[in-house]
Coordinates of C-alpha atoms in Angstrom, one line a residue:
M8 CA 143.5 199.2 92.1
A9 CA 140.2 199.1 94.0
S10 CA 140.5 199.6 97.8
K11 CA 139.6 196.8 100.1
K12 CA 136.0 196.8 101.2
R13 CA 136.0 196.4 105.1
K14 CA 133.2 194.7 106.9
Y15 CA 131.6 195.6 110.3
D16 CA 132.4 193.6 113.4
A17 CA 129.8 193.4 116.2
E18 CA 132.6 194.4 118.7
Y19 CA 132.7 197.9 117.3
I20 CA 129.6 198.9 119.3
K21 CA 131.8 199.4 122.3
Y22 CA 133.2 202.4 120.4
G23 CA 129.6 203.6 119.8
F24 CA 129.4 202.5 116.0
V25 CA 126.8 200.4 114.1
A26 CA 127.0 199.7 110.5
I27 CA 124.4 200.9 107.7
E28 CA 124.5 200.5 103.9
K29 CA 125.2 203.4 101.8
N30 CA 125.3 203.0 97.9
G31 CA 125.7 199.3 98.4
V32 CA 128.7 199.6 100.7
E33 CA 128.8 199.1 104.6
V34 CA 129.8 202.3 106.5
P35 CA 130.0 202.9 110.3
Q36 CA 127.5 205.3 111.9
C37 CA 128.0 206.8 115.3
V38 CA 125.0 206.1 117.7
V39 CA 125.6 209.4 119.5
C40 CA 125.9 212.0 116.9
F41 CA 124.7 209.9 114.0
D42 CA 127.7 210.9 111.8
T43 CA 128.8 208.4 109.2
L44 CA 132.3 207.7 108.2
S45 CA 133.9 206.0 105.2
N46 CA 134.2 202.3 104.7
D47 CA 137.9 202.5 105.3
A48 CA 137.1 203.7 108.9
L49 CA 135.8 200.4 109.7
R50 CA 138.6 199.6 112.1
P51 CA 139.1 200.0 115.8
T52 CA 141.7 202.8 115.7
R53 CA 139.6 205.1 113.6
L54 CA 136.3 204.4 115.5
Q55 CA 138.0 204.8 118.8
R56 CA 139.6 208.2 117.7
H57 CA 136.1 209.5 116.8
L58 CA 134.8 208.5 120.3
H59 CA 137.6 210.1 122.3
H60 CA 137.8 213.3 120.1
R61 CA 134.0 213.9 119.5
H62 CA 132.6 212.4 122.8
P63 CA 135.4 212.3 125.4
E64 CA 132.7 212.4 128.2
L65 CA 131.4 209.0 127.0
S66 CA 134.7 207.2 126.5
K67 CA 134.4 205.5 129.9
K68 CA 130.8 204.4 129.3
P69 CA 130.1 200.6 129.5
V70 CA 129.1 198.8 126.3
E71 CA 125.5 198.5 127.6
Y72 CA 125.1 202.3 127.2
F73 CA 126.0 202.1 123.5
C74 CA 123.7 199.2 122.9
A75 CA 120.8 201.2 124.4
K76 CA 121.7 204.0 122.0
R77 CA 121.9 201.5 119.2
D78 CA 118.4 200.2 119.9
S79 CA 117.1 203.7 120.1
L80 CA 118.6 204.6 116.8
S81 CA 117.2 201.4 115.2
Q82 CA 113.9 202.7 116.1
M83 CA 114.5 205.9 114.0
R84 CA 116.4 204.5 111.1
L85 CA 114.7 204.6 107.8
D86 CA 117.3 202.3 105.9
K87 CA 116.4 198.6 105.2
K88 CA 118.2 197.5 108.4
G89 CA 116.0 199.8 110.5
K90 CA 113.3 198.4 112.8
Y91 CA 110.6 200.6 111.0
N92 CA 111.5 199.3 107.5
Q93 CA 111.7 195.8 108.7
E94 CA 108.2 195.9 110.2
T95 CA 106.7 197.6 107.2
A96 CA 108.4 195.0 104.8
K97 CA 106.8 192.3 106.7
A98 CA 103.4 194.0 106.4
V99 CA 103.9 194.6 102.7
K100 CA 104.9 191.0 102.2
V101 CA 101.7 189.8 104.0
S102 CA 99.8 192.0 101.6
Y103 CA 101.4 190.2 98.6
E104 CA 100.9 186.8 100.0
I105 CA 97.1 187.6 100.6
A106 CA 96.8 189.1 97.3
M107 CA 98.2 186.1 95.7
L108 CA 95.7 183.8 97.5
I109 CA 92.8 186.1 96.4
A110 CA 93.9 185.6 92.8
K111 CA 94.5 181.9 93.1
N112 CA 91.0 181.5 94.5
K113 CA 89.6 183.7 91.8
K114 CA 88.0 186.1 94.4
P115 CA 86.9 189.8 93.9
H116 CA 89.7 192.2 94.8
T117 CA 87.4 193.9 97.5
I118 CA 87.4 190.7 99.6
G119 CA 90.7 191.6 101.1
E120 CA 89.5 194.8 102.8
N121 CA 86.0 193.6 103.3
L122 CA 86.5 190.2 104.7
V123 CA 90.1 188.9 105.0
K124 CA 91.6 191.8 107.0
P125 CA 88.6 192.2 109.5
C126 CA 88.7 188.5 110.0
I127 CA 92.4 188.5 110.7
V128 CA 92.3 191.5 113.1
N129 CA 89.4 190.2 115.0
A130 CA 90.9 186.7 115.3
V131 CA 94.2 188.2 116.6
K132 CA 92.3 190.6 118.9
I133 CA 90.5 187.6 120.6
L134 CA 93.5 185.2 120.8
L135 CA 96.5 187.6 121.4
G136 CA 95.1 191.0 122.6
D137 CA 94.5 194.5 121.2
D138 CA 98.3 195.5 121.1
I139 CA 99.1 192.8 118.7
A140 CA 96.1 193.2 116.6
K141 CA 97.1 196.8 115.8
Q142 CA 100.0 195.5 114.0
F143 CA 97.7 193.7 111.6
K144 CA 95.8 196.8 110.9
N145 CA 98.9 198.0 109.1
I146 CA 98.3 195.4 106.3
S147 CA 97.2 197.2 103.2
L148 CA 94.4 195.3 101.5
S149 CA 92.3 197.9 99.6
D150 CA 91.0 196.9 96.3
S151 CA 93.3 199.1 94.4
T152 CA 96.3 197.9 96.4
V153 CA 95.3 194.2 95.8
K154 CA 95.1 195.0 92.1
R155 CA 98.4 196.4 92.0
R156 CA 99.9 193.6 94.0
I157 CA 98.4 191.1 91.6
D158 CA 99.8 193.0 88.7
E159 CA 103.3 192.9 90.0
L160 CA 103.0 189.2 91.0
A161 CA 101.9 188.4 87.5
D162 CA 104.5 190.4 85.9
D163 CA 107.2 188.5 87.9
I164 CA 105.8 185.1 87.0
K165 CA 105.6 186.3 83.3
Q166 CA 109.3 187.2 83.4
Q167 CA 110.3 183.8 85.0
V168 CA 108.1 181.9 82.3
L169 CA 109.8 184.1 79.4
E170 CA 113.3 183.4 80.7
K171 CA 112.6 179.7 80.8
V172 CA 110.9 179.7 77.3
K173 CA 114.0 181.6 75.9
C174 CA 116.5 179.2 77.5
S175 CA 114.7 176.2 76.0
P176 CA 116.2 174.7 72.9
F177 CA 112.7 174.8 71.4
F178 CA 109.0 175.3 72.5
A179 CA 105.5 174.7 71.3
I180 CA 102.2 176.5 71.8
S181 CA 98.5 175.7 72.2
C182 CA 96.0 178.5 71.5
D183 CA 92.2 179.0 71.6
E184 CA 89.8 181.8 71.9
S185 CA 86.4 182.1 73.5
T186 CA 83.9 184.8 74.4
D187 CA 83.5 186.0 78.0
Q188 CA 80.6 187.6 80.0
A189 CA 81.3 191.0 78.5
N190 CA 81.0 189.5 74.9
C191 CA 84.7 190.1 74.4
A192 CA 86.8 187.5 72.5
Q193 CA 89.6 186.3 74.8
L194 CA 92.7 184.5 73.4
I195 CA 94.5 182.2 75.6
V196 CA 98.0 180.8 74.6
Y197 CA 100.0 178.1 76.5
A198 CA 103.6 177.2 76.1
R199 CA 105.3 173.8 76.4
F200 CA 109.1 173.9 76.8
I201 CA 112.2 172.2 78.4
A202 CA 113.1 173.3 81.8
N203 CA 114.3 171.9 85.2
N204 CA 115.1 168.7 83.5
T205 CA 111.8 168.0 82.3
I206 CA 109.0 169.4 79.9
E207 CA 106.9 172.2 81.5
E208 CA 103.6 173.9 80.5
E209 CA 102.8 177.3 81.4
L210 CA 100.4 180.2 80.4
L211 CA 102.2 182.2 77.9
F212 CA 99.7 185.1 77.7
S213 CA 96.0 186.0 77.5
E214 CA 94.8 188.8 75.5
P215 CA 91.3 190.2 74.3
L216 CA 90.7 190.3 70.5
K217 CA 89.1 193.7 70.2
T218 CA 87.3 193.2 66.8
T219 CA 87.2 190.0 64.8
T220 CA 88.4 186.5 65.7
K221 CA 89.9 185.7 62.3
G222 CA 93.1 183.7 61.8
A223 CA 94.9 187.0 61.1
D224 CA 93.8 188.5 64.3
V225 CA 95.0 185.6 66.4
F226 CA 98.4 185.6 64.4
Q227 CA 98.7 189.4 64.9
A228 CA 98.3 188.9 68.6
V229 CA 100.7 186.0 68.9
S230 CA 103.3 187.7 66.5
Q231 CA 103.1 190.9 68.5
F232 CA 103.8 189.1 71.8
F233 CA 106.7 187.3 70.2
E234 CA 108.3 190.4 68.9
V235 CA 107.8 192.4 72.1
N236 CA 109.2 189.6 74.2
G237 CA 112.0 188.5 72.1
L238 CA 110.6 185.0 71.3
M239 CA 112.1 183.4 68.1
W240 CA 109.9 181.6 65.4
E241 CA 112.7 179.5 64.6
K242 CA 112.5 177.8 68.0
L243 CA 108.8 177.2 67.7
V244 CA 108.3 173.4 66.8
G245 CA 104.6 172.8 67.3
V246 CA 101.2 174.6 67.3
C247 CA 98.0 173.0 68.6
T248 CA 94.5 174.4 68.0
D249 CA 90.9 173.4 67.7
G250 CA 89.3 172.7 64.4
A251 CA 87.8 176.1 63.6
P252 CA 88.3 177.5 60.2
A253 CA 90.0 180.5 61.7
M254 CA 92.7 178.2 62.9
L255 CA 93.1 175.5 60.4
G256 CA 91.9 177.3 57.1
S257 CA 94.1 176.5 54.1
R258 CA 94.4 180.0 52.9
S259 CA 93.9 182.5 55.8
G260 CA 94.0 180.2 58.9
F261 CA 96.3 180.9 61.9
V262 CA 98.3 177.7 61.3
K263 CA 98.9 178.6 57.6
M264 CA 100.2 182.1 58.8
V265 CA 102.5 180.6 61.5
K266 CA 104.0 178.1 58.9
S267 CA 105.0 181.1 56.8
K268 CA 107.3 182.1 59.5
N269 CA 108.5 178.5 60.1
P270 CA 107.5 175.9 57.6
S271 CA 108.9 172.9 59.7
I272 CA 106.3 173.5 62.5
F273 CA 104.2 170.5 63.5
A274 CA 100.4 171.6 63.3
M275 CA 98.0 169.6 65.6
H276 CA 94.3 169.4 65.6
C277 CA 93.4 168.9 69.2
V278 CA 92.7 165.3 69.8
I279 CA 89.8 166.0 72.2
H280 CA 88.0 168.0 69.6
R281 CA 88.5 165.4 67.1
Q282 CA 87.2 162.7 69.5
A283 CA 84.1 164.8 70.2
L284 CA 83.5 165.1 66.4
V285 CA 83.7 161.3 66.2
A286 CA 81.2 160.9 69.0
K287 CA 78.6 162.7 66.9
T288 CA 78.5 159.8 64.4
L289 CA 75.1 158.2 64.6
P290 CA 72.9 156.4 62.0
D291 CA 69.4 157.8 61.5
D292 CA 67.6 155.0 63.5
L293 CA 69.8 155.4 66.5
R294 CA 69.6 159.2 66.3
E295 CA 65.8 158.9 66.3
D296 CA 66.0 156.9 69.5
L297 CA 68.4 159.4 71.1
N298 CA 66.0 162.3 70.3
F299 CA 63.2 160.4 71.8
A300 CA 65.2 159.8 75.0
V301 CA 65.9 163.7 75.0
E302 CA 62.3 164.4 74.4
V303 CA 61.3 162.1 77.5
V304 CA 63.8 163.9 79.7
N305 CA 62.5 167.3 78.7
Y306 CA 58.9 166.2 79.5
V307 CA 59.9 164.9 83.0
K308 CA 61.8 168.0 83.8
S309 CA 59.3 170.5 82.0
S310 CA 58.1 172.0 85.1
A311 CA 58.9 172.3 88.8
L312 CA 55.8 170.2 89.5
N313 CA 57.0 167.3 87.4
T314 CA 60.4 167.5 88.8
R315 CA 59.1 167.2 92.5
L316 CA 56.7 164.4 91.5
F317 CA 59.3 162.4 89.7
A318 CA 61.8 162.8 92.7
A319 CA 59.1 161.5 95.1
L320 CA 58.4 158.5 92.8
C321 CA 62.2 157.7 92.6
E322 CA 62.3 157.9 96.5
S323 CA 59.4 155.5 97.0
L324 CA 61.0 153.1 94.6
N325 CA 64.4 153.3 96.4
A326 CA 66.2 154.4 93.3
D327 CA 69.8 155.5 93.5
H328 CA 69.1 158.9 91.8
M329 CA 66.1 161.4 92.3
V330 CA 66.5 163.5 89.1
L331 CA 67.2 163.0 85.3
L332 CA 70.0 165.0 83.6
Y333 CA 69.5 167.5 80.8
H334 CA 71.3 167.0 77.4
T335 CA 73.3 169.9 76.2
E336 CA 74.9 169.6 72.9
V337 CA 77.9 172.0 73.7
R338 CA 78.9 169.9 76.7
W339 CA 80.7 166.9 75.4
L340 CA 80.0 164.5 78.3
S341 CA 76.4 165.5 78.5
K342 CA 74.9 163.1 76.1
G343 CA 76.5 160.1 77.8
N344 CA 75.7 161.3 81.3
M345 CA 71.9 161.8 80.3
L346 CA 71.6 158.4 78.7
G347 CA 73.3 156.7 81.7
R348 CA 70.9 158.3 84.1
I349 CA 67.7 157.7 82.2
Y350 CA 68.6 154.1 81.6
E351 CA 69.3 153.6 85.3
L352 CA 65.9 155.2 86.2
R353 CA 64.1 153.6 83.2
E354 CA 61.4 151.8 85.5
A355 CA 60.6 155.0 87.4
V356 CA 60.4 157.0 84.1
A357 CA 57.9 154.5 82.6
E358 CA 55.7 154.5 85.6
F359 CA 55.9 158.3 85.7
L360 CA 54.7 158.6 82.2
E361 CA 51.9 156.2 82.9
Q362 CA 50.8 158.1 86.0
R363 CA 50.8 161.4 83.9
G364 CA 48.6 160.0 81.2
R365 CA 51.2 160.0 78.6
R366 CA 50.2 156.6 77.1
T367 CA 51.7 156.9 73.6
M368 CA 55.1 158.2 75.0
C369 CA 55.0 155.4 77.6
R370 CA 54.4 152.7 75.2
A371 CA 57.1 153.8 72.9
F372 CA 59.5 154.1 75.9
K373 CA 58.7 150.5 77.2
S374 CA 58.9 149.0 73.9
E375 CA 61.7 146.2 73.3
H376 CA 63.1 148.1 70.4
F377 CA 63.6 151.4 72.4
Q378 CA 64.9 149.6 75.5
F379 CA 67.4 147.7 73.4
S380 CA 68.6 151.0 71.7
L381 CA 68.7 152.9 75.0
A382 CA 70.9 150.2 76.6
Y383 CA 73.3 150.2 73.7
L384 CA 73.4 154.2 73.5
A385 CA 74.0 154.3 77.3
D386 CA 76.9 151.8 76.9
I387 CA 78.6 153.2 73.9
F388 CA 78.4 156.8 75.1
E389 CA 79.7 155.8 78.5
A390 CA 82.8 154.5 76.6
L391 CA 83.1 157.5 74.6
N392 CA 82.9 159.6 77.8
S393 CA 85.6 157.5 79.3
L394 CA 87.8 158.1 76.2
N395 CA 87.2 161.8 76.4
L396 CA 88.1 161.9 80.1
K397 CA 91.4 160.0 79.3
L398 CA 92.3 162.4 76.7
Q399 CA 91.9 165.4 79.1
G400 CA 94.6 166.5 81.4
A401 CA 97.9 168.3 81.6
N402 CA 101.3 167.1 80.6
A403 CA 100.3 164.7 77.8
N404 CA 102.1 164.2 74.6
V405 CA 101.0 163.2 71.0
M406 CA 102.3 159.6 71.6
A407 CA 100.4 159.1 74.8
H408 CA 97.2 160.5 73.3
Y409 CA 97.6 158.3 70.2
D410 CA 98.1 155.2 72.3
I411 CA 94.7 155.9 74.0
V412 CA 92.9 156.4 70.8
Q413 CA 94.4 153.3 69.1
S414 CA 93.5 151.2 72.1
F415 CA 89.9 152.5 71.7
I416 CA 89.7 151.5 68.1
A417 CA 91.0 148.1 68.8
K418 CA 88.2 147.7 71.4
I419 CA 85.5 148.7 68.8
S420 CA 87.0 146.2 66.4
L421 CA 86.9 143.5 69.1
C422 CA 83.3 144.3 69.9
D423 CA 82.4 144.2 66.3
K424 CA 83.9 140.6 65.9
C425 CA 82.1 139.4 69.2
L426 CA 78.7 140.5 68.1
C427 CA 76.4 137.7 66.8
E428 CA 75.4 138.0 63.2
D429 CA 71.7 137.9 64.1
L430 CA 72.1 141.0 66.5
K431 CA 70.6 144.2 65.5
R432 CA 72.3 145.4 62.3
K433 CA 72.2 149.0 63.4
I434 CA 74.7 148.3 66.2
K435 CA 77.2 146.7 64.1
G436 CA 76.7 149.4 61.5
H437 CA 77.4 152.0 64.2
L438 CA 80.5 150.4 65.5
R439 CA 82.0 150.2 61.9
G440 CA 81.0 153.7 61.3
L441 CA 82.7 154.8 64.5
Q442 CA 85.8 152.9 63.2
D443 CA 85.8 154.6 60.0
E444 CA 85.3 158.1 61.5
F445 CA 88.2 157.5 63.9
F446 CA 90.5 156.6 61.1
H447 CA 89.1 159.7 59.2
Y448 CA 89.8 162.2 62.1
F449 CA 93.0 160.4 63.2
P450 CA 94.8 159.4 59.9
D451 CA 98.1 159.3 61.7
V452 CA 96.9 157.2 64.6
E453 CA 99.3 154.5 63.5
P454 CA 102.5 156.2 62.8
Q455 CA 105.0 154.0 61.2
N456 CA 107.7 156.6 61.3
L457 CA 110.9 155.1 62.7
I458 CA 111.5 158.2 64.9
Y459 CA 108.2 157.4 66.8
K460 CA 109.7 153.8 67.4
L461 CA 113.0 155.5 68.4
V462 CA 111.3 157.7 70.9
R463 CA 109.2 155.0 72.5
N464 CA 112.1 152.7 73.0
P465 CA 115.5 153.5 71.7
F466 CA 116.9 150.1 72.7
L467 CA 114.7 148.1 70.6
V468 CA 114.8 150.0 67.3
N469 CA 117.0 148.6 64.5
V470 CA 119.8 151.1 64.0
E471 CA 120.4 150.3 60.4
D472 CA 116.9 151.5 59.7
L473 CA 117.5 155.0 61.2
P474 CA 118.8 158.0 59.3
H475 CA 122.6 157.9 58.8
D476 CA 123.1 161.0 61.0
L477 CA 121.4 159.2 64.0
Q478 CA 123.0 155.7 63.7
E479 CA 126.2 156.5 65.5
E480 CA 124.5 158.1 68.6
A481 CA 121.8 155.3 68.5
I482 CA 124.5 152.6 68.7
E483 CA 126.3 154.3 71.6
L484 CA 122.9 154.7 73.4
Q485 CA 122.0 151.2 73.0
F486 CA 125.3 149.9 74.7
N487 CA 124.9 152.5 77.5
N488 CA 123.5 150.3 80.6
L489 CA 123.3 153.5 82.8
A490 CA 121.0 155.1 80.1
K491 CA 119.0 151.8 79.9
D492 CA 118.4 151.8 83.7
S493 CA 117.3 155.5 83.5
F494 CA 114.9 154.6 80.6
E495 CA 113.2 152.1 82.9
S496 CA 113.0 154.2 85.9
M497 CA 112.0 157.7 84.7
P498 CA 109.3 159.2 82.6
L499 CA 109.8 159.1 78.8
E500 CA 110.1 162.9 78.5
N501 CA 112.5 163.3 81.5
F502 CA 114.8 160.5 79.9
W503 CA 115.3 162.3 76.6
V504 CA 115.8 165.7 78.4
K505 CA 118.5 164.1 80.5
L506 CA 120.2 162.8 77.3
Q507 CA 120.5 166.3 75.5
A508 CA 124.2 166.8 76.4
E509 CA 125.4 163.4 75.7
Y510 CA 123.4 162.5 72.6
P511 CA 122.3 165.9 71.2
K512 CA 121.1 164.7 67.7
I513 CA 118.9 161.7 68.7
S514 CA 117.4 163.5 71.8
S515 CA 116.6 166.6 69.7
Q516 CA 114.7 164.5 67.2
S517 CA 112.8 162.8 70.2
L518 CA 111.9 166.0 72.0
R519 CA 110.7 167.6 68.8
I520 CA 108.0 164.9 69.0
L521 CA 107.5 165.1 72.8
V522 CA 107.3 168.9 73.2
P523 CA 104.4 169.9 71.1
F524 CA 100.9 170.0 72.5
S525 CA 98.3 167.3 71.5
S526 CA 95.3 169.1 72.8
T527 CA 93.9 172.5 73.9
Y528 CA 92.9 171.1 77.3
L529 CA 94.9 173.7 79.2
C530 CA 93.1 176.6 77.2
E531 CA 89.8 175.1 78.0
T532 CA 90.9 175.1 81.9
G533 CA 91.8 178.7 81.3
F534 CA 88.4 179.6 79.9
S535 CA 86.8 177.9 82.9
A536 CA 88.8 180.0 85.2
L537 CA 88.1 183.1 83.0
M538 CA 84.3 182.4 83.5
T539 CA 84.7 182.3 87.3
L540 CA 86.9 185.6 87.2
N541 CA 84.8 187.6 84.8
T542 CA 81.3 187.3 86.2
Q543 CA 78.4 189.4 85.5
H544 CA 79.3 191.7 88.4
R545 CA 83.1 191.8 87.4
N546 CA 82.8 192.0 83.6
R547 CA 85.0 195.1 83.2
L548 CA 87.8 193.5 85.0
N549 CA 91.1 193.3 83.1
V550 CA 91.7 189.6 83.8
E551 CA 95.2 189.0 82.3
S552 CA 97.1 189.4 85.7
D553 CA 94.4 187.5 87.8
L554 CA 94.5 184.7 85.3
R555 CA 98.2 184.3 85.2
C556 CA 98.3 184.2 89.0
T557 CA 95.3 181.6 89.1
L558 CA 96.8 179.4 86.3
S559 CA 100.5 179.4 86.6
P560 CA 102.3 176.8 88.7
T561 CA 105.4 179.1 88.9
P562 CA 105.4 180.9 92.2
P563 CA 106.3 184.6 92.2
R564 CA 109.4 185.8 93.9
I565 CA 107.7 187.9 96.6
D566 CA 110.9 188.4 98.7
N567 CA 112.6 190.1 95.7
I568 CA 109.5 192.2 94.8
V569 CA 109.3 193.5 98.6
A570 CA 113.1 194.0 98.7
N571 CA 112.9 196.4 95.7
K572 CA 110.0 198.5 97.2
H573 CA 110.0 201.4 99.3
C574 CA 107.6 200.0 102.0
Q575 CA 105.1 202.0 103.8
Y576 CA 102.3 201.2 106.3
S577 CA 98.6 201.2 105.4
H578 CA 96.8 204.5 106.4

């Protein structure tokens, strides 16, 4: 039978003893001779015996004497309860906190020693004096230290994320690759899973693809990460990618290879990429008008002189804007923004062209035909931009995105019906072409699957239409008034997560629809952060740790990291 573990009492200081930790157990230490006794000696008789036999000349000393000895010993102690260790631990914790802020704000590691630390020391020196400022000089913020700190913080976040993914009954991933400043292909993979009574999204990993960016390369990187970290393909329920052949190829695409591991996986082509493809639909006559608008903008902005003259003209006309916007094909919102701005400044543009002697271009620009087309293009691309922005954002599921797309298609249909028959045929043709393209790229936008109806509102679905294995739970749920109140008061995803224990079959079916990603939006935000981190001056930086600290909403457990370190001051 194990012996009883005794605890130190503050009263024992009158015998000249304090407590220290030894092999995880409290033991008494004499403040006079520094000897340590066993845990069993933590009782008054044993401690008093040591004082009388080893230090008889001190047995009559008041308790204040031993308190002074204790304070002196505390200055010298190197265990975790010692003053030295506690002070260094605080300095190390501050170092971690600042390193985390540096990573979160995507700043160079050298900023800690070159800017942050001097600012802190100088501010404290002015406000509180030199003596206190000296303590802040002990904070280690060299670039190598900041790098190590960020690596440790990122590793802690990664372990937390992996624990949550493994505990989730199933999870989904979203992945995409892009090229950074160093011409290196970078793969970013996000995970969506059930944790903390809701559905969470986290960066799973980022990794450079050293050679090609084929589907096999992406699959190898993902497969290796799964194997090393113990993630199961059987739990993967969804994969979302862009429409690149490397991802969606029918023979050697990434999705095809993933399905070889788990055929039941739900594969999703990013809804934002699909919407951008639809937006490219234009009949030839409208495309000519769009190209002419781009030509006009390029002329107005063709030189610094033209830009200044146009700005001065806009100012004299009290226009709301002073400059036109360039059109960039790779930026999805660029076309709509450019058209909206040139339409708002159409009078200034016409006058500028006339002043610069571009009479042919000016006549074409001012023509009724072009002005009509420009007004329509500005309106329709503003609507498409609005749709694109609605599809962006985190924490969105397939059903929410399909609702947005279906609403837009209905608006197009309404506009088509409201147009007069004698209105320009090209507009009616374009609207109908848009509808056709939406149905082509979103063939499943109107899912008639009963499970979708069940997920949206389990209290309205006809139970007899459901699969037999779900009918019993569906009946119980429809007569559960508490569940009905929860359905009306909480988000749909949280509602189904809450019902997992009580209604496992029906909630599992619902969550398999709600958990998968519907867009690669988070990957795109990751690439934006990557471009900020991996600049021309930092293109050799290994960004994985910085990227995880920047993008992850999970806070690192800094206190745990510091507690497991042997803390030392900066030199």
